[in-house]
Amino acid sequence: MRRLLAAALVLVALPARATGFTDVGDDLHPRDKTEVELHGAFRVRGELLNNLDLDRGTTPSGELLYPVPGADPKAQSLYGGDLRLRTDLAFYSLGGNVAVKMRVDVLDDVAMGGAAVGAPSASSTQRSPPGDVFRVKRAYGEVRTPVGVLAAGRMGAHFGLGMLANGGDCADCDSGDAQDRIAFITPLAGHIWAAAYDMSWVGPTAWRKDGVRRVGIAPATQVHSVTFAMLRWHDPSAIVRRTKAGKATLDYGATVAHRWQASDAPYEWLPLASSVGPVGSPITSRGFSATVLDAWLRFISPMVRIELEAAVITTTVDQPSLVPGVSANRPVTGRQIGAALETDFGPASASAGLDLGYASGDPAPGFGAYPSAGAAAPRAGDLDGAQADLARDRRVDNFRFHSDYRIDRLLFREIIGTVTDAVYFRPHVRVDLYRAPTATLRFGTAGIVSFANEPASTPGGRRPLGVEIDPTLSYESRDGFGAALEYAVLFPLSGFDNPAQKLSAKPAQLVRVRLVYAF
């Protein structure tokens, strides 16, 4: 466990700072000159997907659970790869009290072999995707004052395990949260106290006279968020020192956030059919409010790690209609509950544990993982869809884990899209096959057994979802190179059968190779 924590410290030191309240300003220290630091990683992934539609036919809406080869719908396999260069820059002022930081991703998840120049069969090169080569994910400033750190700009947002708010810093992450935020963080009585205001959406805008800047022209449509947090926190280096001394470490935290929007301008973000136009004013009443309570606990000793996060979200939308001029006569409400537990027992060379997770469900058809605004209401047996139907159902109670908090490789990550309306059990083991001062070769495997909370949400109308086995062979070098060979096999259960067509769901498989070059 001690060497595992030391290795984790090396990996954590590379990504950009200010992913969460715990690391805002923690690298502001006296400097006798202006300094620039650059860290990052280049990632290459390739994968083979086999039978992710589970050979169970179409849903009642005529959709497959997953895309199939276009030239031969009866074929089973899809394959491909992608790239990403992540760069994290930090500029420190003379004296060390001020820092400006940014994250820029280059060729972010761009498909290998895409954008061929000329006829694909004769192409000898790939062009950069137009307008999408550089993605500025974060840009913010920090200043240390006598009473705390003031940070402002677009910064990462992460809390606890990342079940709900996730900065997307892991080697295999694809998204990550960032907020246009003003935050103040101060230490007091052995804890970190933080308060933040987020401008989550500015609403419709218009050009100013200079033709360069824009100004919001409907203040009532702005989406505001405020967050307060309290944490007891030890950074990775402190945990390593305490663990080497045989001491246990208890960390914990809690955050409350509230978001609201008085009015809305759906024409700004909702693709409406051309035959549907606003009636009267394009600004419509919304009356949206949501409150999040999130708590986190972590216990680490030389032979044990136990980490828990639990969250509750309550939401009210007084006017849920998305069409200006068309009103709904009752609000949509929701209460969503989620929790995740991770455990590890034993030394770093051979550890095991059991992870558990729960995401509340909603009895509406479909899981509600990624519903499309304005789409038709889902039918019983569909995989996804909106969980509210204004004609008869005005509650949305399914909790959704962040897409970068991953517990498997097929069922939730690829087919459903995230953990929602489900409970899972995840036993796992890990053993070091070879350890040296400069590198580690490790084998690990996990089994995931999952069930739906609401059987009406599943395509098969039953609770059992699947049993998945995910073995991994990984190599980690202290000089920054890492490689992983991942396999997964999913044995779907009755929740994915197709009773209407009398078809049983068949197993799916995945093989993925990931290379990471960190600097």
Short mmCIF file of N, CA and C in Angstrom, two decimals, residues 342-487:
data_model
loop_
_atom_site.label_atom_id
_atom_site.label_comp_id
_atom_site.label_asym_id
_atom_site.label_seq_id
_atom_site.Cartn_x
_atom_site.Cartn_y
_atom_site.Cartn_z
N GLU A 342 -15.90 2.51 -2.42
CA GLU A 342 -14.72 1.82 -2.92
C GLU A 342 -13.92 1.31 -1.73
N THR A 343 -13.39 0.09 -1.84
CA THR A 343 -12.57 -0.47 -0.78
C THR A 343 -11.37 -1.19 -1.38
N ASP A 344 -10.26 -1.15 -0.64
CA ASP A 344 -9.05 -1.92 -0.96
C ASP A 344 -8.48 -2.44 0.35
N PHE A 345 -8.13 -3.74 0.36
CA PHE A 345 -7.55 -4.35 1.55
C PHE A 345 -6.30 -5.11 1.15
N GLY A 346 -5.25 -4.95 1.92
CA GLY A 346 -4.01 -5.67 1.67
C GLY A 346 -2.91 -4.75 1.21
N PRO A 347 -1.71 -5.29 1.06
CA PRO A 347 -0.57 -4.49 0.61
C PRO A 347 -0.69 -4.17 -0.87
N ALA A 348 0.18 -3.28 -1.33
CA ALA A 348 0.12 -2.85 -2.72
C ALA A 348 0.41 -3.99 -3.67
N SER A 349 1.21 -4.95 -3.25
CA SER A 349 1.61 -6.03 -4.16
C SER A 349 0.48 -7.02 -4.43
N ALA A 350 -0.54 -7.08 -3.58
CA ALA A 350 -1.64 -8.02 -3.79
C ALA A 350 -2.82 -7.56 -2.94
N SER A 351 -3.73 -6.82 -3.52
CA SER A 351 -4.86 -6.27 -2.77
C SER A 351 -6.17 -6.72 -3.39
N ALA A 352 -7.23 -6.61 -2.60
CA ALA A 352 -8.57 -6.98 -3.06
C ALA A 352 -9.58 -6.07 -2.38
N GLY A 353 -10.77 -6.02 -2.93
CA GLY A 353 -11.79 -5.18 -2.33
C GLY A 353 -13.15 -5.42 -2.96
N LEU A 354 -14.12 -4.70 -2.45
CA LEU A 354 -15.49 -4.77 -2.96
C LEU A 354 -16.01 -3.35 -3.09
N ASP A 355 -16.45 -2.98 -4.29
CA ASP A 355 -17.06 -1.68 -4.55
C ASP A 355 -18.56 -1.86 -4.70
N LEU A 356 -19.30 -0.89 -4.23
CA LEU A 356 -20.76 -0.92 -4.33
C LEU A 356 -21.24 0.42 -4.87
N GLY A 357 -22.37 0.40 -5.54
CA GLY A 357 -22.93 1.64 -6.04
C GLY A 357 -24.43 1.58 -6.15
N TYR A 358 -25.06 2.74 -6.00
CA TYR A 358 -26.52 2.85 -6.11
C TYR A 358 -26.87 4.15 -6.79
N ALA A 359 -27.74 4.08 -7.78
CA ALA A 359 -28.27 5.27 -8.45
C ALA A 359 -29.79 5.10 -8.53
N SER A 360 -30.52 6.01 -7.92
CA SER A 360 -31.98 5.89 -7.88
C SER A 360 -32.55 5.85 -9.29
N GLY A 361 -33.72 5.24 -9.40
CA GLY A 361 -34.35 5.07 -10.70
C GLY A 361 -35.66 5.81 -10.83
N ASP A 362 -36.22 5.73 -12.02
CA ASP A 362 -37.51 6.33 -12.34
C ASP A 362 -38.30 5.28 -13.10
N PRO A 363 -39.58 5.09 -12.81
CA PRO A 363 -40.35 4.03 -13.47
C PRO A 363 -40.70 4.29 -14.92
N ALA A 364 -40.36 5.46 -15.46
CA ALA A 364 -40.64 5.72 -16.88
C ALA A 364 -39.80 4.77 -17.75
N PRO A 365 -40.26 4.44 -18.95
CA PRO A 365 -39.48 3.58 -19.84
C PRO A 365 -38.12 4.18 -20.16
N GLY A 366 -37.13 3.33 -20.36
CA GLY A 366 -35.78 3.80 -20.67
C GLY A 366 -35.02 4.19 -19.42
N PHE A 367 -33.69 4.16 -19.54
CA PHE A 367 -32.86 4.48 -18.38
C PHE A 367 -32.76 5.99 -18.11
N GLY A 368 -32.97 6.82 -19.11
CA GLY A 368 -32.84 8.26 -18.90
C GLY A 368 -31.41 8.71 -18.73
N ALA A 369 -30.46 7.99 -19.37
CA ALA A 369 -29.05 8.35 -19.23
C ALA A 369 -28.72 9.59 -20.05
N TYR A 370 -29.15 9.63 -21.30
CA TYR A 370 -28.88 10.78 -22.18
C TYR A 370 -30.13 11.07 -23.02
N PRO A 371 -31.22 11.53 -22.38
CA PRO A 371 -32.43 11.83 -23.15
C PRO A 371 -32.23 13.02 -24.06
N SER A 372 -32.88 13.00 -25.22
CA SER A 372 -32.79 14.10 -26.18
C SER A 372 -33.95 15.06 -25.97
N ALA A 373 -33.63 16.36 -25.83
CA ALA A 373 -34.67 17.36 -25.66
C ALA A 373 -35.57 17.42 -26.88
N GLY A 374 -36.85 17.41 -26.65
CA GLY A 374 -37.81 17.50 -27.75
C GLY A 374 -38.12 16.19 -28.44
N ALA A 375 -37.47 15.08 -28.03
CA ALA A 375 -37.73 13.79 -28.65
C ALA A 375 -39.06 13.23 -28.15
N ALA A 376 -39.61 12.28 -28.92
CA ALA A 376 -40.86 11.64 -28.51
C ALA A 376 -40.66 10.86 -27.22
N ALA A 377 -41.73 10.72 -26.45
CA ALA A 377 -41.66 9.99 -25.19
C ALA A 377 -41.27 8.55 -25.47
N PRO A 378 -40.42 7.95 -24.63
CA PRO A 378 -40.01 6.57 -24.87
C PRO A 378 -41.16 5.60 -24.66
N ARG A 379 -41.03 4.45 -25.31
CA ARG A 379 -42.02 3.39 -25.17
C ARG A 379 -41.45 2.28 -24.31
N ALA A 380 -42.31 1.51 -23.69
CA ALA A 380 -41.85 0.39 -22.87
C ALA A 380 -40.97 -0.53 -23.71
N GLY A 381 -39.76 -0.79 -23.23
CA GLY A 381 -38.82 -1.61 -23.97
C GLY A 381 -37.72 -0.81 -24.63
N ASP A 382 -37.81 0.54 -24.63
CA ASP A 382 -36.74 1.37 -25.19
C ASP A 382 -35.57 1.43 -24.21
N LEU A 383 -34.38 1.68 -24.75
CA LEU A 383 -33.18 1.75 -23.91
C LEU A 383 -33.07 3.08 -23.19
N ASP A 384 -33.45 4.17 -23.83
CA ASP A 384 -33.27 5.49 -23.25
C ASP A 384 -34.46 6.36 -23.58
N GLY A 385 -34.50 7.54 -22.98
CA GLY A 385 -35.58 8.48 -23.24
C GLY A 385 -35.83 9.36 -22.04
N ALA A 386 -36.57 10.45 -22.27
CA ALA A 386 -36.90 11.38 -21.19
C ALA A 386 -37.73 10.66 -20.12
N GLN A 387 -37.45 10.99 -18.86
CA GLN A 387 -38.16 10.33 -17.76
C GLN A 387 -39.40 11.09 -17.34
N ALA A 388 -39.65 12.24 -17.94
CA ALA A 388 -40.88 12.99 -17.67
C ALA A 388 -41.71 13.08 -18.95
N ASP A 389 -42.99 12.91 -18.83
CA ASP A 389 -43.95 13.07 -19.92
C ASP A 389 -45.03 14.02 -19.41
N LEU A 390 -45.06 15.24 -19.98
CA LEU A 390 -45.93 16.28 -19.43
C LEU A 390 -47.40 15.88 -19.42
N ALA A 391 -47.77 14.91 -20.24
CA ALA A 391 -49.18 14.52 -20.28
C ALA A 391 -49.57 13.65 -19.08
N ARG A 392 -48.59 12.93 -18.50
CA ARG A 392 -48.98 12.00 -17.44
C ARG A 392 -47.93 11.81 -16.34
N ASP A 393 -46.68 12.17 -16.58
CA ASP A 393 -45.61 11.88 -15.62
C ASP A 393 -44.76 13.13 -15.43
N ARG A 394 -44.75 13.66 -14.22
CA ARG A 394 -44.05 14.92 -13.97
C ARG A 394 -42.96 14.77 -12.92
N ARG A 395 -42.34 13.60 -12.86
CA ARG A 395 -41.22 13.39 -11.96
C ARG A 395 -40.03 12.81 -12.73
N VAL A 396 -38.82 13.25 -12.33
CA VAL A 396 -37.58 12.71 -12.88
C VAL A 396 -36.71 12.35 -11.68
N ASP A 397 -36.63 11.06 -11.37
CA ASP A 397 -35.98 10.61 -10.15
C ASP A 397 -34.72 9.78 -10.37
N ASN A 398 -34.31 9.61 -11.62
CA ASN A 398 -33.13 8.78 -11.85
C ASN A 398 -31.85 9.60 -11.66
N PHE A 399 -30.96 9.10 -10.80
CA PHE A 399 -29.66 9.71 -10.55
C PHE A 399 -28.69 9.21 -11.61
N ARG A 400 -27.83 10.11 -12.11
CA ARG A 400 -26.85 9.73 -13.13
C ARG A 400 -25.44 9.97 -12.62
N PHE A 401 -24.62 8.92 -12.58
CA PHE A 401 -23.22 9.08 -12.25
C PHE A 401 -22.54 9.87 -13.36
N HIS A 402 -21.46 10.57 -13.01
CA HIS A 402 -20.68 11.26 -14.03
C HIS A 402 -20.10 10.23 -15.00
N SER A 403 -20.07 10.58 -16.27
CA SER A 403 -19.62 9.62 -17.28
C SER A 403 -18.15 9.24 -17.12
N ASP A 404 -17.34 10.07 -16.44
CA ASP A 404 -15.94 9.73 -16.22
C ASP A 404 -15.72 8.94 -14.94
N TYR A 405 -16.77 8.68 -14.15
CA TYR A 405 -16.66 7.76 -13.02
C TYR A 405 -17.11 6.40 -13.53
N ARG A 406 -16.14 5.57 -13.84
CA ARG A 406 -16.44 4.32 -14.55
C ARG A 406 -16.21 3.12 -13.65
N ILE A 407 -17.16 2.21 -13.70
CA ILE A 407 -17.03 1.00 -12.90
C ILE A 407 -16.96 -0.25 -13.77
N ASP A 408 -17.15 -0.08 -15.10
CA ASP A 408 -17.05 -1.22 -16.01
C ASP A 408 -16.60 -0.73 -17.38
N ARG A 409 -16.65 -1.59 -18.40
CA ARG A 409 -16.21 -1.23 -19.74
C ARG A 409 -17.27 -1.43 -20.81
N LEU A 410 -18.33 -2.14 -20.51
CA LEU A 410 -19.32 -2.44 -21.55
C LEU A 410 -20.73 -1.97 -21.17
N LEU A 411 -21.30 -2.53 -20.12
CA LEU A 411 -22.72 -2.30 -19.85
C LEU A 411 -23.03 -0.83 -19.59
N PHE A 412 -22.41 -0.25 -18.57
CA PHE A 412 -22.71 1.14 -18.23
C PHE A 412 -21.91 2.12 -19.09
N ARG A 413 -20.65 1.79 -19.40
CA ARG A 413 -19.84 2.75 -20.15
C ARG A 413 -20.27 2.87 -21.60
N GLU A 414 -20.57 1.75 -22.25
CA GLU A 414 -20.83 1.78 -23.69
C GLU A 414 -22.31 1.67 -24.05
N ILE A 415 -23.02 0.74 -23.44
CA ILE A 415 -24.40 0.45 -23.87
C ILE A 415 -25.40 1.43 -23.26
N ILE A 416 -25.38 1.57 -21.94
CA ILE A 416 -26.30 2.53 -21.29
C ILE A 416 -25.72 3.94 -21.35
N GLY A 417 -24.43 4.09 -21.12
CA GLY A 417 -23.78 5.39 -21.19
C GLY A 417 -23.28 5.90 -19.86
N THR A 418 -23.91 5.50 -18.76
CA THR A 418 -23.47 5.86 -17.42
C THR A 418 -24.26 5.02 -16.43
N VAL A 419 -23.87 5.08 -15.17
CA VAL A 419 -24.61 4.35 -14.13
C VAL A 419 -25.84 5.17 -13.76
N THR A 420 -27.01 4.61 -13.98
CA THR A 420 -28.26 5.25 -13.60
C THR A 420 -29.32 4.18 -13.41
N ASP A 421 -30.26 4.44 -12.49
CA ASP A 421 -31.35 3.49 -12.24
C ASP A 421 -30.81 2.09 -12.02
N ALA A 422 -29.80 1.96 -11.16
CA ALA A 422 -29.16 0.65 -11.00
C ALA A 422 -28.46 0.55 -9.67
N VAL A 423 -28.19 -0.68 -9.28
CA VAL A 423 -27.33 -1.01 -8.15
C VAL A 423 -26.31 -2.01 -8.66
N TYR A 424 -25.06 -1.88 -8.22
CA TYR A 424 -24.02 -2.81 -8.69
C TYR A 424 -23.14 -3.25 -7.53
N PHE A 425 -22.53 -4.42 -7.72
CA PHE A 425 -21.56 -5.00 -6.80
C PHE A 425 -20.31 -5.31 -7.63
N ARG A 426 -19.15 -4.85 -7.13
CA ARG A 426 -17.93 -4.96 -7.94
C ARG A 426 -16.76 -5.50 -7.11
N PRO A 427 -16.64 -6.81 -6.96
CA PRO A 427 -15.43 -7.35 -6.33
C PRO A 427 -14.24 -7.22 -7.28
N HIS A 428 -13.06 -6.98 -6.73
CA HIS A 428 -11.88 -6.80 -7.58
C HIS A 428 -10.63 -7.25 -6.84
N VAL A 429 -9.63 -7.67 -7.61
CA VAL A 429 -8.34 -8.06 -7.07
C VAL A 429 -7.24 -7.48 -7.95
N ARG A 430 -6.07 -7.30 -7.38
CA ARG A 430 -4.93 -6.76 -8.12
C ARG A 430 -3.66 -7.38 -7.56
N VAL A 431 -2.73 -7.77 -8.44
CA VAL A 431 -1.48 -8.36 -8.00
C VAL A 431 -0.36 -7.85 -8.89
N ASP A 432 0.77 -7.53 -8.28
CA ASP A 432 1.94 -7.10 -9.04
C ASP A 432 2.72 -8.33 -9.49
N LEU A 433 2.83 -8.49 -10.80
CA LEU A 433 3.58 -9.62 -11.35
C LEU A 433 5.07 -9.35 -11.34
N TYR A 434 5.44 -8.08 -11.43
CA TYR A 434 6.85 -7.71 -11.43
C TYR A 434 6.98 -6.29 -10.90
N ARG A 435 7.90 -6.08 -9.96
CA ARG A 435 8.15 -4.76 -9.42
C ARG A 435 9.63 -4.47 -9.46
N ALA A 436 9.98 -3.29 -9.91
CA ALA A 436 11.35 -2.83 -9.95
C ALA A 436 11.35 -1.36 -9.56
N PRO A 437 12.51 -0.80 -9.23
CA PRO A 437 12.54 0.62 -8.88
C PRO A 437 12.02 1.54 -9.98
N THR A 438 12.08 1.08 -11.23
CA THR A 438 11.70 1.95 -12.35
C THR A 438 10.39 1.58 -13.02
N ALA A 439 9.80 0.41 -12.71
CA ALA A 439 8.60 0.00 -13.44
C ALA A 439 7.84 -1.06 -12.66
N THR A 440 6.55 -1.19 -12.98
CA THR A 440 5.70 -2.20 -12.37
C THR A 440 4.82 -2.84 -13.44
N LEU A 441 4.74 -4.16 -13.42
CA LEU A 441 3.83 -4.91 -14.28
C LEU A 441 2.75 -5.49 -13.38
N ARG A 442 1.49 -5.15 -13.67
CA ARG A 442 0.40 -5.46 -12.75
C ARG A 442 -0.74 -6.15 -13.50
N PHE A 443 -1.36 -7.12 -12.82
CA PHE A 443 -2.57 -7.75 -13.34
C PHE A 443 -3.70 -7.52 -12.35
N GLY A 444 -4.85 -7.16 -12.87
CA GLY A 444 -6.02 -6.97 -12.03
C GLY A 444 -7.27 -7.43 -12.76
N THR A 445 -8.28 -7.75 -12.01
CA THR A 445 -9.56 -8.10 -12.62
C THR A 445 -10.69 -7.69 -11.70
N ALA A 446 -11.83 -7.40 -12.30
CA ALA A 446 -13.02 -7.00 -11.56
C ALA A 446 -14.23 -7.69 -12.15
N GLY A 447 -15.17 -8.01 -11.31
CA GLY A 447 -16.45 -8.55 -11.76
C GLY A 447 -17.56 -7.61 -11.34
N ILE A 448 -18.47 -7.31 -12.26
CA ILE A 448 -19.55 -6.36 -11.96
C ILE A 448 -20.88 -7.07 -12.16
N VAL A 449 -21.66 -7.13 -11.09
CA VAL A 449 -23.01 -7.69 -11.13
C VAL A 449 -23.97 -6.53 -10.91
N SER A 450 -24.92 -6.34 -11.82
CA SER A 450 -25.77 -5.15 -11.75
C SER A 450 -27.24 -5.49 -11.93
N PHE A 451 -28.07 -4.69 -11.29
CA PHE A 451 -29.52 -4.85 -11.34
C PHE A 451 -30.16 -3.47 -11.48
N ALA A 452 -31.29 -3.41 -12.16
CA ALA A 452 -32.05 -2.17 -12.28
C ALA A 452 -32.90 -1.98 -11.04
N ASN A 453 -33.07 -0.74 -10.63
CA ASN A 453 -33.98 -0.44 -9.53
C ASN A 453 -35.43 -0.44 -9.98
N GLU A 454 -35.66 -0.04 -11.22
CA GLU A 454 -37.02 0.00 -11.76
C GLU A 454 -37.08 -0.93 -12.98
N PRO A 455 -37.71 -2.09 -12.88
CA PRO A 455 -37.75 -3.00 -14.02
C PRO A 455 -38.39 -2.40 -15.26
N ALA A 456 -39.32 -1.44 -15.09
CA ALA A 456 -39.96 -0.82 -16.24
C ALA A 456 -38.99 -0.01 -17.09
N SER A 457 -37.80 0.33 -16.53
CA SER A 457 -36.82 1.11 -17.28
C SER A 457 -36.02 0.26 -18.26
N THR A 458 -35.97 -1.04 -18.06
CA THR A 458 -35.09 -1.90 -18.85
C THR A 458 -35.76 -2.33 -20.16
N PRO A 459 -34.97 -2.63 -21.18
CA PRO A 459 -35.56 -3.13 -22.43
C PRO A 459 -36.34 -4.43 -22.26
N GLY A 460 -35.90 -5.28 -21.30
CA GLY A 460 -36.57 -6.56 -21.11
C GLY A 460 -37.63 -6.56 -20.04
N GLY A 461 -37.80 -5.44 -19.31
CA GLY A 461 -38.81 -5.37 -18.28
C GLY A 461 -38.48 -6.16 -17.03
N ARG A 462 -37.21 -6.53 -16.84
CA ARG A 462 -36.77 -7.28 -15.66
C ARG A 462 -35.62 -6.56 -14.97
N ARG A 463 -35.40 -6.84 -13.69
CA ARG A 463 -34.34 -6.16 -12.94
C ARG A 463 -32.93 -6.61 -13.29
N PRO A 464 -32.65 -7.92 -13.45
CA PRO A 464 -31.25 -8.34 -13.68
C PRO A 464 -30.70 -7.74 -14.97
N LEU A 465 -29.55 -7.08 -14.87
CA LEU A 465 -28.96 -6.42 -16.04
C LEU A 465 -27.81 -7.22 -16.65
N GLY A 466 -26.84 -7.62 -15.83
CA GLY A 466 -25.74 -8.34 -16.44
C GLY A 466 -24.65 -8.68 -15.45
N VAL A 467 -23.77 -9.56 -15.90
CA VAL A 467 -22.54 -9.91 -15.19
C VAL A 467 -21.39 -9.63 -16.15
N GLU A 468 -20.46 -8.79 -15.70
CA GLU A 468 -19.34 -8.41 -16.56
C GLU A 468 -18.02 -8.75 -15.86
N ILE A 469 -17.04 -9.21 -16.64
CA ILE A 469 -15.71 -9.51 -16.13
C ILE A 469 -14.71 -8.66 -16.90
N ASP A 470 -13.86 -7.92 -16.15
CA ASP A 470 -12.96 -6.94 -16.76
C ASP A 470 -11.51 -7.15 -16.29
N PRO A 471 -10.75 -8.02 -16.93
CA PRO A 471 -9.33 -8.17 -16.57
C PRO A 471 -8.45 -7.11 -17.24
N THR A 472 -7.33 -6.78 -16.60
CA THR A 472 -6.41 -5.75 -17.09
C THR A 472 -4.97 -6.18 -16.84
N LEU A 473 -4.13 -6.01 -17.84
CA LEU A 473 -2.69 -6.16 -17.69
C LEU A 473 -2.07 -4.80 -17.98
N SER A 474 -1.36 -4.22 -17.00
CA SER A 474 -0.84 -2.87 -17.16
C SER A 474 0.64 -2.81 -16.82
N TYR A 475 1.31 -1.85 -17.46
CA TYR A 475 2.72 -1.58 -17.23
C TYR A 475 2.88 -0.10 -16.94
N GLU A 476 3.54 0.23 -15.85
CA GLU A 476 3.74 1.62 -15.47
C GLU A 476 5.22 1.86 -15.22
N SER A 477 5.76 2.84 -15.93
CA SER A 477 7.17 3.19 -15.79
C SER A 477 7.28 4.50 -15.04
N ARG A 478 8.32 4.62 -14.21
CA ARG A 478 8.51 5.84 -13.45
C ARG A 478 8.92 7.02 -14.33
N ASP A 479 9.33 6.73 -15.56
CA ASP A 479 9.73 7.83 -16.45
C ASP A 479 8.55 8.41 -17.22
N GLY A 480 7.32 7.94 -16.94
CA GLY A 480 6.14 8.56 -17.54
C GLY A 480 5.42 7.74 -18.58
N PHE A 481 5.95 6.57 -18.95
CA PHE A 481 5.26 5.76 -19.95
C PHE A 481 4.37 4.73 -19.26
N GLY A 482 3.18 4.55 -19.80
CA GLY A 482 2.26 3.55 -19.30
C GLY A 482 1.55 2.85 -20.43
N ALA A 483 1.24 1.58 -20.24
CA ALA A 483 0.52 0.79 -21.25
C ALA A 483 -0.46 -0.12 -20.54
N ALA A 484 -1.62 -0.32 -21.16
CA ALA A 484 -2.63 -1.19 -20.57
C ALA A 484 -3.31 -2.00 -21.66
N LEU A 485 -3.49 -3.28 -21.40
CA LEU A 485 -4.26 -4.17 -22.26
C LEU A 485 -5.49 -4.57 -21.47
N GLU A 486 -6.66 -4.19 -21.97
CA GLU A 486 -7.91 -4.41 -21.26
C GLU A 486 -8.84 -5.31 -22.07
N TYR A 487 -9.53 -6.19 -21.36
CA TYR A 487 -10.52 -7.07 -21.98
C TYR A 487 -11.79 -6.98 -21.15
#
